[in-house]
mmCIF file of C-alpha atoms and ligand atoms in Angstrom:
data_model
loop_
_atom_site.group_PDB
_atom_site.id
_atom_site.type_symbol
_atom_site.label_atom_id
_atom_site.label_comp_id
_atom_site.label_asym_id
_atom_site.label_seq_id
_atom_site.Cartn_x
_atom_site.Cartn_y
_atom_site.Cartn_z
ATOM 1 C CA UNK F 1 -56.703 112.253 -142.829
ATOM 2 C CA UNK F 2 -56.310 112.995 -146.078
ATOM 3 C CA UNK F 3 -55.277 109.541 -147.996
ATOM 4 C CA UNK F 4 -56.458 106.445 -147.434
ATOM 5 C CA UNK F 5 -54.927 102.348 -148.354
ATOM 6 C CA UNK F 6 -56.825 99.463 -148.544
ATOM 7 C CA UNK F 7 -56.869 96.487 -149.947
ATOM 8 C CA UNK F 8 -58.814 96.284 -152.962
ATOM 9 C CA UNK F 9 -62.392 95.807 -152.565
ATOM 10 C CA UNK F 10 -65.127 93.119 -153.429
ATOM 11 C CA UNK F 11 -68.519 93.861 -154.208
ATOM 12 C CA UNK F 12 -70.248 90.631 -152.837
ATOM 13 C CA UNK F 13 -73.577 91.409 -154.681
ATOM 14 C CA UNK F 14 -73.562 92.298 -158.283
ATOM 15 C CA UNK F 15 -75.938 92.564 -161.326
ATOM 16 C CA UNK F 16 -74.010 92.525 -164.483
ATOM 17 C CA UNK F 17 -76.894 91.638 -167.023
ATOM 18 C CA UNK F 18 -76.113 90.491 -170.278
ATOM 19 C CA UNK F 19 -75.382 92.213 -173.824
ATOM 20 C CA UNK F 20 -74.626 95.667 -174.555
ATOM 21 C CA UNK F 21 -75.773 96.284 -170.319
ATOM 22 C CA UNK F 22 -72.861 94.025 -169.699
ATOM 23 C CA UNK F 23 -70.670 95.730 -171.751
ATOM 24 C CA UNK F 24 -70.791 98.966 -170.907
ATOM 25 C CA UNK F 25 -71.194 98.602 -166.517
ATOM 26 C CA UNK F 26 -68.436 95.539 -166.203
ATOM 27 C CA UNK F 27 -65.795 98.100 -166.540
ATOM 28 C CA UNK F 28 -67.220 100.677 -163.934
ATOM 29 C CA UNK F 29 -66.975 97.613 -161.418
ATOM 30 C CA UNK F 30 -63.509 96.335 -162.966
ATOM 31 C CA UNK F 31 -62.286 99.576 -162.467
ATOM 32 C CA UNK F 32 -62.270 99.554 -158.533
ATOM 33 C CA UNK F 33 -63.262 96.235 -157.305
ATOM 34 C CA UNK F 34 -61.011 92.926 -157.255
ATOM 35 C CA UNK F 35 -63.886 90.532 -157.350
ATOM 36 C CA UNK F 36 -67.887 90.214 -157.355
ATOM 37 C CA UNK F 37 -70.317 88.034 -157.174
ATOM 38 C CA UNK F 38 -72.650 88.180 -160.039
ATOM 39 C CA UNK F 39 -76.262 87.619 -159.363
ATOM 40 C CA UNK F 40 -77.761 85.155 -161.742
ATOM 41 C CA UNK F 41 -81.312 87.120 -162.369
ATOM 42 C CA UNK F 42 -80.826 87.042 -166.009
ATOM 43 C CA UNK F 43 -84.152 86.468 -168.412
ATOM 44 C CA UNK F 44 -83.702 83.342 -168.852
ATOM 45 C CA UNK F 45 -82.303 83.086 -165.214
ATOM 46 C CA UNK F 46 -78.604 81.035 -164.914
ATOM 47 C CA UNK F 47 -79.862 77.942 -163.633
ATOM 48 C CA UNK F 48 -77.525 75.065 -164.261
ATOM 49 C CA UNK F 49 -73.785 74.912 -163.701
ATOM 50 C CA UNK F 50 -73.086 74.900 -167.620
ATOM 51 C CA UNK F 51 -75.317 78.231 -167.749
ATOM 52 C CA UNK F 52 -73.147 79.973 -165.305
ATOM 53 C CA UNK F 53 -69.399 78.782 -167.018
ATOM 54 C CA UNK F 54 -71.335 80.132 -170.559
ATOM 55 C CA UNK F 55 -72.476 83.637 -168.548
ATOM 56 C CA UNK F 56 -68.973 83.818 -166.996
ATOM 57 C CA UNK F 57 -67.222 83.991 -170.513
ATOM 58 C CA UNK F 58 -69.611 86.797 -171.572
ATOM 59 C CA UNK F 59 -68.390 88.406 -168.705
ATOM 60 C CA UNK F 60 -64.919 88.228 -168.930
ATOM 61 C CA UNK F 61 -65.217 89.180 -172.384
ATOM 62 C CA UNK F 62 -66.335 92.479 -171.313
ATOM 63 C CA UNK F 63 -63.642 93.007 -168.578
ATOM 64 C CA UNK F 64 -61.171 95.776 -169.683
ATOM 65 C CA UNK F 65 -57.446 95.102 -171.100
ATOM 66 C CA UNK F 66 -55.187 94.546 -167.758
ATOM 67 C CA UNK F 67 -57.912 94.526 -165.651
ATOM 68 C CA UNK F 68 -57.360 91.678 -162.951
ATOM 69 C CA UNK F 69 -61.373 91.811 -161.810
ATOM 70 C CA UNK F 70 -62.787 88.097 -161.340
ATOM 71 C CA UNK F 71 -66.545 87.123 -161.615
ATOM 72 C CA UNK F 72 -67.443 85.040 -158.849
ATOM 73 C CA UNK F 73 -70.496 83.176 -160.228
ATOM 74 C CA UNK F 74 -73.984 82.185 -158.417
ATOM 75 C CA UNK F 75 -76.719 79.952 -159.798
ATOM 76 C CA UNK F 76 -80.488 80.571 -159.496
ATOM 77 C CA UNK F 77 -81.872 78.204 -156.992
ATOM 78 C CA UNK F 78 -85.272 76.817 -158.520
ATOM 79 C CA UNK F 79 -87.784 73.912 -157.074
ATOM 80 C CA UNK F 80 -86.024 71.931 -159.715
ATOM 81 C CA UNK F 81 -82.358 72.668 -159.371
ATOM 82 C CA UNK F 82 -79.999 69.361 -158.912
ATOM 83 C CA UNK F 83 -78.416 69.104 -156.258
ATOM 84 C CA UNK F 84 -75.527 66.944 -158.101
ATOM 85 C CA UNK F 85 -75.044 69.749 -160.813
ATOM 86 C CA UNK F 86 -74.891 72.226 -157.517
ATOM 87 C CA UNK F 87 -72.453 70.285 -156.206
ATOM 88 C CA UNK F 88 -70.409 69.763 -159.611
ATOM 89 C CA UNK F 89 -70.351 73.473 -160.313
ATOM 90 C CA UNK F 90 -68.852 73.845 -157.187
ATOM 91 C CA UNK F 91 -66.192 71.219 -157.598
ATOM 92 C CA UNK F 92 -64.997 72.381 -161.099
ATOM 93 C CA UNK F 93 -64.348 76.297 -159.619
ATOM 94 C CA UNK F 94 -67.584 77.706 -161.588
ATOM 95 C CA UNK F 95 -69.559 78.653 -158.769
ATOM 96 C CA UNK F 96 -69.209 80.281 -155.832
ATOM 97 C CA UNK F 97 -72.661 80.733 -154.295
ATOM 98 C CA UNK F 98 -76.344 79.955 -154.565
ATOM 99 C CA UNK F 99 -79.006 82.389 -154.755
ATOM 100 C CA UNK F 100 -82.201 82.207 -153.535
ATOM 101 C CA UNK F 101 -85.012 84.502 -154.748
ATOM 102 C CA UNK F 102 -88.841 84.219 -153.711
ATOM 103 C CA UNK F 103 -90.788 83.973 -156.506
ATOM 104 C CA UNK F 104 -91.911 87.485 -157.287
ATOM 105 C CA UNK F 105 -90.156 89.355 -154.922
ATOM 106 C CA UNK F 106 -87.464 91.260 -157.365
ATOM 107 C CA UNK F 107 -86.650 92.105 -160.770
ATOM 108 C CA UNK F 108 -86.330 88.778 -163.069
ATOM 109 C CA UNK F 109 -87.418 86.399 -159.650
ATOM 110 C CA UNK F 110 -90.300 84.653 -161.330
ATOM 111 C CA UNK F 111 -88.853 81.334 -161.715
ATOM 112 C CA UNK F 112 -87.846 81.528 -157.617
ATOM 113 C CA UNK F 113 -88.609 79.479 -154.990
ATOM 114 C CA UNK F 114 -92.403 78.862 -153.389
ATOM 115 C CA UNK F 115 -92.374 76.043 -151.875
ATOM 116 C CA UNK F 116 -89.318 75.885 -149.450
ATOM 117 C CA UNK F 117 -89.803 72.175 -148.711
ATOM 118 C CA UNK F 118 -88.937 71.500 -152.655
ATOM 119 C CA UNK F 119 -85.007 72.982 -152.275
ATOM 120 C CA UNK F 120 -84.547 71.253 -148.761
ATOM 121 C CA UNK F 121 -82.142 68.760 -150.596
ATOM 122 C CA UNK F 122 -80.383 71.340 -152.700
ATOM 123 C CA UNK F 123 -79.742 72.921 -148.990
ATOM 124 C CA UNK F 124 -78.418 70.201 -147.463
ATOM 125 C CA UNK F 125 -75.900 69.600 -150.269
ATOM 126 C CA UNK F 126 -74.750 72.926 -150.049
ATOM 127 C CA UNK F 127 -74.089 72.612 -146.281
ATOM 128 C CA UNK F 128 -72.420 69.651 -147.031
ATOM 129 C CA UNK F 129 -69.959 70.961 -149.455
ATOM 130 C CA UNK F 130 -69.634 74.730 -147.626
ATOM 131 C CA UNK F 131 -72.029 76.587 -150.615
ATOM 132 C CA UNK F 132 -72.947 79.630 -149.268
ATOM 133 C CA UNK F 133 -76.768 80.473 -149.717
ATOM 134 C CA UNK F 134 -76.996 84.555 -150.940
ATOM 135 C CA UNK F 135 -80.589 85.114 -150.071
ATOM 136 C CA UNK F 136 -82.869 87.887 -151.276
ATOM 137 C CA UNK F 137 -85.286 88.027 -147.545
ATOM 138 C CA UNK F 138 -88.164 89.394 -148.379
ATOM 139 C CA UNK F 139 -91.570 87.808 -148.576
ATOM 140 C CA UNK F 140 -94.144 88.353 -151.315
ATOM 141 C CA UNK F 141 -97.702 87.676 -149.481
ATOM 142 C CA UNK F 142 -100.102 90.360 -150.853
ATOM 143 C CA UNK F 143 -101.073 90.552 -147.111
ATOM 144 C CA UNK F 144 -97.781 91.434 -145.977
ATOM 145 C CA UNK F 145 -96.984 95.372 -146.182
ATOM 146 C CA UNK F 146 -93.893 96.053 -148.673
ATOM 147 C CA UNK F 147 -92.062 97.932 -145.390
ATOM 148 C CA UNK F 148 -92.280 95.193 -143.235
ATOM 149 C CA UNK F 149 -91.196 92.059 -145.793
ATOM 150 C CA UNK F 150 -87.967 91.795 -144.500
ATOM 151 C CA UNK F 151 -88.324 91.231 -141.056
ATOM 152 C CA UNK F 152 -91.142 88.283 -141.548
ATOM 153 C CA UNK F 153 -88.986 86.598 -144.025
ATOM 154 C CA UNK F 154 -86.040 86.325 -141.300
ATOM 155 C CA UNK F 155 -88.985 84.720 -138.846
ATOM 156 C CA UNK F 156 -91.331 82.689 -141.753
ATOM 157 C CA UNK F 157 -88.410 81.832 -143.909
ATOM 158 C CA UNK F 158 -84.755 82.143 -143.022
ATOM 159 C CA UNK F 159 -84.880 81.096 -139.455
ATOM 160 C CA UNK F 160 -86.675 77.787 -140.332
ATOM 161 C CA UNK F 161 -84.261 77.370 -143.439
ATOM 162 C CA UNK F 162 -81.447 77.723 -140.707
ATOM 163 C CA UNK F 163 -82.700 75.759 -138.522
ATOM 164 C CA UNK F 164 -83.656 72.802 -140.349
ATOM 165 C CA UNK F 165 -80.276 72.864 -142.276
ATOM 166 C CA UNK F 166 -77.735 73.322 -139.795
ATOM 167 C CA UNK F 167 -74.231 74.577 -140.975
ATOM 168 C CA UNK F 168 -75.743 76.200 -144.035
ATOM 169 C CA UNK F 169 -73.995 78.776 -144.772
ATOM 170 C CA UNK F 170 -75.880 81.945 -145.477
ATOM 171 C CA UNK F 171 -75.605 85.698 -146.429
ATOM 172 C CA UNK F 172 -78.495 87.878 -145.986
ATOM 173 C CA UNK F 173 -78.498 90.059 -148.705
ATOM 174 C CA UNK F 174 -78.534 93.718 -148.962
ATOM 175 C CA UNK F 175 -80.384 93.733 -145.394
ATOM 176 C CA UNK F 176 -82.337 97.221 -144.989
ATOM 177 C CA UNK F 177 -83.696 97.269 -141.454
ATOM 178 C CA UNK F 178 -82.915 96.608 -137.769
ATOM 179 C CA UNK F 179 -84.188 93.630 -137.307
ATOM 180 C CA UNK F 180 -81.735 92.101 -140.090
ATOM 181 C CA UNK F 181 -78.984 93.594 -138.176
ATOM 182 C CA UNK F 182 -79.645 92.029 -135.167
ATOM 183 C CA UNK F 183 -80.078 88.674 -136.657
ATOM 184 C CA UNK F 184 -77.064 88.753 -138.531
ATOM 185 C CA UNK F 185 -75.418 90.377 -135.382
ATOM 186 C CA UNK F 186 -76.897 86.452 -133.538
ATOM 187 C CA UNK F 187 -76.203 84.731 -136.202
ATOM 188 C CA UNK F 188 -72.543 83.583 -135.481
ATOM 189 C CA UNK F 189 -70.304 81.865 -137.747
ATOM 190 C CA UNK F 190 -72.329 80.784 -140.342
ATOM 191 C CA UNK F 191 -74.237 83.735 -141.077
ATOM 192 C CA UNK F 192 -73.307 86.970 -142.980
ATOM 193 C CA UNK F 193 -74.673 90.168 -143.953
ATOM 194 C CA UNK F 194 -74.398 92.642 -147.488
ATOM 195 C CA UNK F 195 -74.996 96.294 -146.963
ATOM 196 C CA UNK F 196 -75.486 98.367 -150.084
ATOM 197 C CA UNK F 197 -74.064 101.524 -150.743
ATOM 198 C CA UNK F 198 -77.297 102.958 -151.731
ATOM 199 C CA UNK F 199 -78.674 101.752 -148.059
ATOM 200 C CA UNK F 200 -76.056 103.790 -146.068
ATOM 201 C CA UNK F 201 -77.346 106.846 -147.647
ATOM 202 C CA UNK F 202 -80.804 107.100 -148.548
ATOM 203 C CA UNK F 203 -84.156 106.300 -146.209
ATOM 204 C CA UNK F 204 -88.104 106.118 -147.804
ATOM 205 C CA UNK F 205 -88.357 110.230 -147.690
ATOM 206 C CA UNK F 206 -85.894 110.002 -150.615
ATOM 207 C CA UNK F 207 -88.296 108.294 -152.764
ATOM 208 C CA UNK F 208 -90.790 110.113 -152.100
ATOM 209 C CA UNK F 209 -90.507 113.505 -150.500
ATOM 210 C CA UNK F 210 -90.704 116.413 -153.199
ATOM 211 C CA UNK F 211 -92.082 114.069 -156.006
ATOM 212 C CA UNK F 212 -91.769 110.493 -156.907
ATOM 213 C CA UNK F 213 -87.867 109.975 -156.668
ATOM 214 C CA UNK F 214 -87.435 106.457 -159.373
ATOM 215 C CA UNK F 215 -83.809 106.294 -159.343
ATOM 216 C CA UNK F 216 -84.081 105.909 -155.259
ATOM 217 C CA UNK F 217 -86.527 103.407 -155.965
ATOM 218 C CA UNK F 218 -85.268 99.496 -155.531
ATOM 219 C CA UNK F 219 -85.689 96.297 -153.372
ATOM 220 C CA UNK F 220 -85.730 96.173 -150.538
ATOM 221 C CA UNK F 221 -87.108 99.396 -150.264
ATOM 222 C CA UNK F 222 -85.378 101.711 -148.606
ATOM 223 C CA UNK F 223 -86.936 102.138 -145.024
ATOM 224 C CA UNK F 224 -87.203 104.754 -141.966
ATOM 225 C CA UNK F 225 -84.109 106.707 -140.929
ATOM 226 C CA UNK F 226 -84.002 104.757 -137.542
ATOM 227 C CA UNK F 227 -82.946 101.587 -140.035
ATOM 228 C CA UNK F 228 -80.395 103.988 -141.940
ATOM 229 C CA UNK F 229 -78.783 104.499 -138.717
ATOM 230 C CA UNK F 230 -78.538 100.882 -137.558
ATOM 231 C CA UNK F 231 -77.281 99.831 -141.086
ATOM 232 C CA UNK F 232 -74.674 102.590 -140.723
ATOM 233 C CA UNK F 233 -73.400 101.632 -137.296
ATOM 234 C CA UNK F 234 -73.882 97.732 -138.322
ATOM 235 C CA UNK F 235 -71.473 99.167 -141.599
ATOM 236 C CA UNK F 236 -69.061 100.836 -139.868
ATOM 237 C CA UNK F 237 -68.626 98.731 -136.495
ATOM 238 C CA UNK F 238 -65.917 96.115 -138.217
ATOM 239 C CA UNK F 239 -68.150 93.630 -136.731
ATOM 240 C CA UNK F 240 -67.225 90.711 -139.436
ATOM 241 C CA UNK F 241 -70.609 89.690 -139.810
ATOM 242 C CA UNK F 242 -71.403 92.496 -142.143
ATOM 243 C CA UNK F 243 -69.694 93.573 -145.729
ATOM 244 C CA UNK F 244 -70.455 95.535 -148.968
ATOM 245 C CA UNK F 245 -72.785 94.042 -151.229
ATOM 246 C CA UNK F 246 -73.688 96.805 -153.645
ATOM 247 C CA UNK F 247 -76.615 95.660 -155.147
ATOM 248 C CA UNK F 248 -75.999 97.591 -158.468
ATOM 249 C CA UNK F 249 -78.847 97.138 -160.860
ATOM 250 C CA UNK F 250 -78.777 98.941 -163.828
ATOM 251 C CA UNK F 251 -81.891 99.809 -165.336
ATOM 252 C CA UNK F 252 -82.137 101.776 -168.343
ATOM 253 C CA UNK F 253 -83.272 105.610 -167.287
ATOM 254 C CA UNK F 254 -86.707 104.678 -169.777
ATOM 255 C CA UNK F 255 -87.372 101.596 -167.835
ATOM 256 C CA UNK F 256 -86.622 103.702 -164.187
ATOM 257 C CA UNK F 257 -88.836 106.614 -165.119
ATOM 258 C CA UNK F 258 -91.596 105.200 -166.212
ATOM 259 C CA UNK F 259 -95.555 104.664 -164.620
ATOM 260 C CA UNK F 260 -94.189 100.867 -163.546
ATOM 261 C CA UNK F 261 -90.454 101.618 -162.967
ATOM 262 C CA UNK F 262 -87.880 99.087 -162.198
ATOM 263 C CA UNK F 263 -86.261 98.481 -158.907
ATOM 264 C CA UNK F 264 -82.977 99.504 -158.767
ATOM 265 C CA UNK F 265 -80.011 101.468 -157.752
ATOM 266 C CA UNK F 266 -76.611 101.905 -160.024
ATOM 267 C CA UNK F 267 -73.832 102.839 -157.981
ATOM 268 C CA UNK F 268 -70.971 100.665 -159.303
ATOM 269 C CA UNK F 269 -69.386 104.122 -160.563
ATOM 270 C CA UNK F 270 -68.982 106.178 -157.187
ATOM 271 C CA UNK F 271 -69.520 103.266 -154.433
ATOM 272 C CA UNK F 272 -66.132 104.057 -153.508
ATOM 273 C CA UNK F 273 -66.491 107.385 -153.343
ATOM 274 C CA UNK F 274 -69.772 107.464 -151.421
ATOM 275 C CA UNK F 275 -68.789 105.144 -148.630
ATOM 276 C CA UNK F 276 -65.171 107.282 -148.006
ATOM 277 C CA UNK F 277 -67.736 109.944 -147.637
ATOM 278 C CA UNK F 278 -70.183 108.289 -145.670
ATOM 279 C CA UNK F 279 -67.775 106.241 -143.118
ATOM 280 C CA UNK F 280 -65.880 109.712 -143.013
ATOM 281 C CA UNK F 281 -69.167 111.209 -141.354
ATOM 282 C CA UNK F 282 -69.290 108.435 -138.810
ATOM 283 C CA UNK F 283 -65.804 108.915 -137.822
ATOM 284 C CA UNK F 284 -64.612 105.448 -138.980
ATOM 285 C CA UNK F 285 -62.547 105.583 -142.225
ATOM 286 C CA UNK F 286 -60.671 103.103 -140.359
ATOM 287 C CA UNK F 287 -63.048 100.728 -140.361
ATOM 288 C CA UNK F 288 -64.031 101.308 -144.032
ATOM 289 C CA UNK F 289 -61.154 98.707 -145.248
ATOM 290 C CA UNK F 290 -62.864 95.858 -143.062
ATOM 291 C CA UNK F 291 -66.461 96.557 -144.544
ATOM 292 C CA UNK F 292 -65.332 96.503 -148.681
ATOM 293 C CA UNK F 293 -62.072 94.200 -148.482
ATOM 294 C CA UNK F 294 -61.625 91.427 -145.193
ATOM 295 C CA UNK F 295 -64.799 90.451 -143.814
ATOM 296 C CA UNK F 296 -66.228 89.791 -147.201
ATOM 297 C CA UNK F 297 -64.062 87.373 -148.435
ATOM 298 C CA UNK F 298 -63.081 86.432 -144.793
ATOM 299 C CA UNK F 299 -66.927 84.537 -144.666
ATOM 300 C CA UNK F 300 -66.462 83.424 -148.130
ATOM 301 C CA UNK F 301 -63.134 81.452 -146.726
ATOM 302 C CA UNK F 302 -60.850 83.538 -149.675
ATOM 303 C CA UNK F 303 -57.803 86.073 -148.724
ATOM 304 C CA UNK F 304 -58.350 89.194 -149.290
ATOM 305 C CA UNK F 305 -57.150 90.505 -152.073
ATOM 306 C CA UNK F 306 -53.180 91.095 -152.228
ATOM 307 C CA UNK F 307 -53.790 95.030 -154.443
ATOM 308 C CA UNK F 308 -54.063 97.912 -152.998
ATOM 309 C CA UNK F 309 -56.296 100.904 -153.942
ATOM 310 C CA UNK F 310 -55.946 104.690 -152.230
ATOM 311 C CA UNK F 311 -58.405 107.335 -151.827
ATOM 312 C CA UNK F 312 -57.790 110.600 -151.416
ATOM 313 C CA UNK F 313 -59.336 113.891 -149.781
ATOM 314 C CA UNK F 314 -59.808 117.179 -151.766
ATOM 315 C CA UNK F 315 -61.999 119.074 -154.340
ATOM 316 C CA UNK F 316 -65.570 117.662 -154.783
ATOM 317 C CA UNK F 317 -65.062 114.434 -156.737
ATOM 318 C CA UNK F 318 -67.342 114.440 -160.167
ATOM 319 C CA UNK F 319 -68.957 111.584 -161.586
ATOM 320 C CA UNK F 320 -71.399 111.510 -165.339
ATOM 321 C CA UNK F 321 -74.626 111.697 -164.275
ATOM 322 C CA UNK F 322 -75.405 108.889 -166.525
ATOM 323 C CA UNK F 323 -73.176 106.017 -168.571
ATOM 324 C CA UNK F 324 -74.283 105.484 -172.181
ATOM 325 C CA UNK F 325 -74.934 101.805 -173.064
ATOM 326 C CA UNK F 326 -76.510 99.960 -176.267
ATOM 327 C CA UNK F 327 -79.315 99.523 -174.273
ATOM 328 C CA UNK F 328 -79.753 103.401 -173.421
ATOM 329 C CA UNK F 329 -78.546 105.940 -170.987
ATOM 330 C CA UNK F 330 -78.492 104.440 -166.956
ATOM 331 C CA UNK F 331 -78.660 107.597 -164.678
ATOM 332 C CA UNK F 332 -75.453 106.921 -161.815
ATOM 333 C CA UNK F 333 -76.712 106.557 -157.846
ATOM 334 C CA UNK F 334 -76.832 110.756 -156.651
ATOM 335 C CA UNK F 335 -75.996 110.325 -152.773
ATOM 336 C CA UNK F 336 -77.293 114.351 -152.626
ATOM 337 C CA UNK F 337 -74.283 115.427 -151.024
ATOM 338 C CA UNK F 338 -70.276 116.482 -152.202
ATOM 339 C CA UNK F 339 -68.062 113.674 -152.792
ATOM 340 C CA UNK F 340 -64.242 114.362 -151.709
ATOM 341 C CA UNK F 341 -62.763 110.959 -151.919
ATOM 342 C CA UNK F 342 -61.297 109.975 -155.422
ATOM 343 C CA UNK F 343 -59.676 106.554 -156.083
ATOM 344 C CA UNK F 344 -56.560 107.651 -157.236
HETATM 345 C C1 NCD V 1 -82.420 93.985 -158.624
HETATM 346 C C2 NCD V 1 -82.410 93.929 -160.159
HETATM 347 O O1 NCD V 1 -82.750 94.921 -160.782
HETATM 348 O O2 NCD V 1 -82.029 92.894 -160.715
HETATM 349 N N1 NCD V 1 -83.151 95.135 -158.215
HETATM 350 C C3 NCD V 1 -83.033 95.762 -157.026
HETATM 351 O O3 NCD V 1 -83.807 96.677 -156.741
HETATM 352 N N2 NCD V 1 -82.108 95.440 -156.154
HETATM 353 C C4 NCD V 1 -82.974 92.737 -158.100
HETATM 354 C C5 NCD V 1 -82.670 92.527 -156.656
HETATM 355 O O4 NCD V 1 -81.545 92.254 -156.288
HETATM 356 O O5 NCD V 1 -83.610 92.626 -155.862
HETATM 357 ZN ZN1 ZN V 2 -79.676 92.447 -156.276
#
């Protein structure tokens, strides 16, 4: 095969930022992708449904001429979020979803949730009106190690959350080990799964085999290679349970390579690219259309997009190594091997 249709893609997990960031990566996602949704880690976070119709505009100011791309807007779930003004946001078309972040797990996360109890009624309003919860499932606890945070969030956290608020709908986001596969895979109906790009390609030697690696470096942390390979066949098996979430996080290459770097990955540029490439290797371009465009939006209860994008197979694709923004330069996700797949 040497071209390939799809629909056009959604990238169900996003990190725009703000300001001169916004500016200059909302057109690398426009460029490719029909819709996102946009995490709401901003410093301040977007709270409040007023917060997220005010961040929306920025956004769409920033989305190039005769582009068609549409922001699909979350709010930051806090212990004092209002359920009403959840509720409302939803009602007037501003929101989409509702993320929850631990406190202290992730970049921007410490006005997240502690005490679980606090946001039961938020939950139940969301089930209630069909308001997906995105959730980032890690826990914090000192005593917990950083490899193994995932899989005692889905048993501490998430599968109490679930069961104490049934029909909640929730995605478990950007899900890096085998354990969040097979929970999703169990999960049925009501629960979904985002796979980054970034996950698909790398494991934990690339951070830090041959040197401190800081642009492999984000959260979750990449794990063991046995993980890579059940994300991959979780990725590539069409099972609807599981779609792209990219998880693109730019981070200025200061702020990366630095003694305390940022977690990270920016791959909005060549996520295309990379996953022709990498579902190419598995032997399942044709399942590649179900993972970026149709099971996405199929949980999220929207068609799939109507536009079409193609790839196609030849010469070794080349991306910048970095984008310039205000902010400063923002080094592009290397996946360490030849890309041949250009959206054409
Ligand atoms: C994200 C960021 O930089 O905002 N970082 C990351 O490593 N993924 C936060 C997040 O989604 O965890
Ligand atoms: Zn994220």
């Amino acid at each position: 095969m040497t071209q390939i249709t799809l629909r056009r893609p959604d990238d169900w997990h996003l990190h725009l930022r703000d300001g001169a960031m916004l500016r200059a990566v909302t057109p690398e996602t426009a460029r490719h992708f029909g819709r996102a949704i946009i995490m709401p880690n901003l410093m301040p976070p977007v709270v409040t449904g007023a917060q997220a119709a005010d961040y929306r505009e920025r956004i769409r100011a920033g989305i190039p001429e005769g582009s068609d791309f549409t922001p699909l807007m979350t709010l930051y779930l806090t212990e004092e979020t209002d359920p009403a003004d959840v509720a409302k946001a939803k009602a007037q078309g501003i929101i989409t979803a509702v993320k929850l972040y631990p406190a202290g797990a992730t970049t921007n996360s410490a006005s997240g949730v502690r005490d679980f109890d606090k946001v039961r009624p938020v939950l139940e309003t969301m089930a209630e009106h069909g308001i997906p919860l995105c959730v980032h499932g890690e826990v914090v606890d000192g005593d917990v190690d950083i490899f193994d945070r995932e899989a005692v969030f889905i048993d501490r956290v998430l599968d109490p959350i679930r069961r104490a608020t049934p029909g909640l709908r929730v995605v478990m986001e950007h899900i890096t080990t085998k354990d969040g596969v097979d929970y999703a895979r169990a999960g049925g109906d009501t629960l979904g799964a985002t796979i980054t790009t970034h996950h698909l390609v790398i494991n934990r030697n690339h951070i830090l085999v041959g040197g401190i690696k800081p642009h492999y470096y984000c959260l979750p942390v990449a794990k063991r290679e046995t993980h890579r390979q059940t994300l991959l066949e979780a990725a590539t098996s069409g099972d609807k349970s599981f779609f792209l979430g990219t998880d693109s996080a730019p981070h200025t290459d200061p702020n990366k390579e630095s003694a305390c770097g940022c977690a990270g990955c920016f791959t909005a540029t060549n996520t295309m690219s990379v996953l022709a490439e990498v579902f190419e290797q598995q032997g399942a371009l044709d399942r590649l259309e179900a993972f970026t465009s149709l099971n996405g939006p199929a949980f999220y209860g929207l068609a799939p997009n109507e536009a079409r994008i193609t790839l196609e197979k030849g010469d070794a694709v080349r991306y910048p190594e970095k984008i310039e923004t205000g902010d400063g330069p923002v080094t592009v996700f290397d996946p360490g091997f030849p890309l041949h797949w250009r959206v054409v």
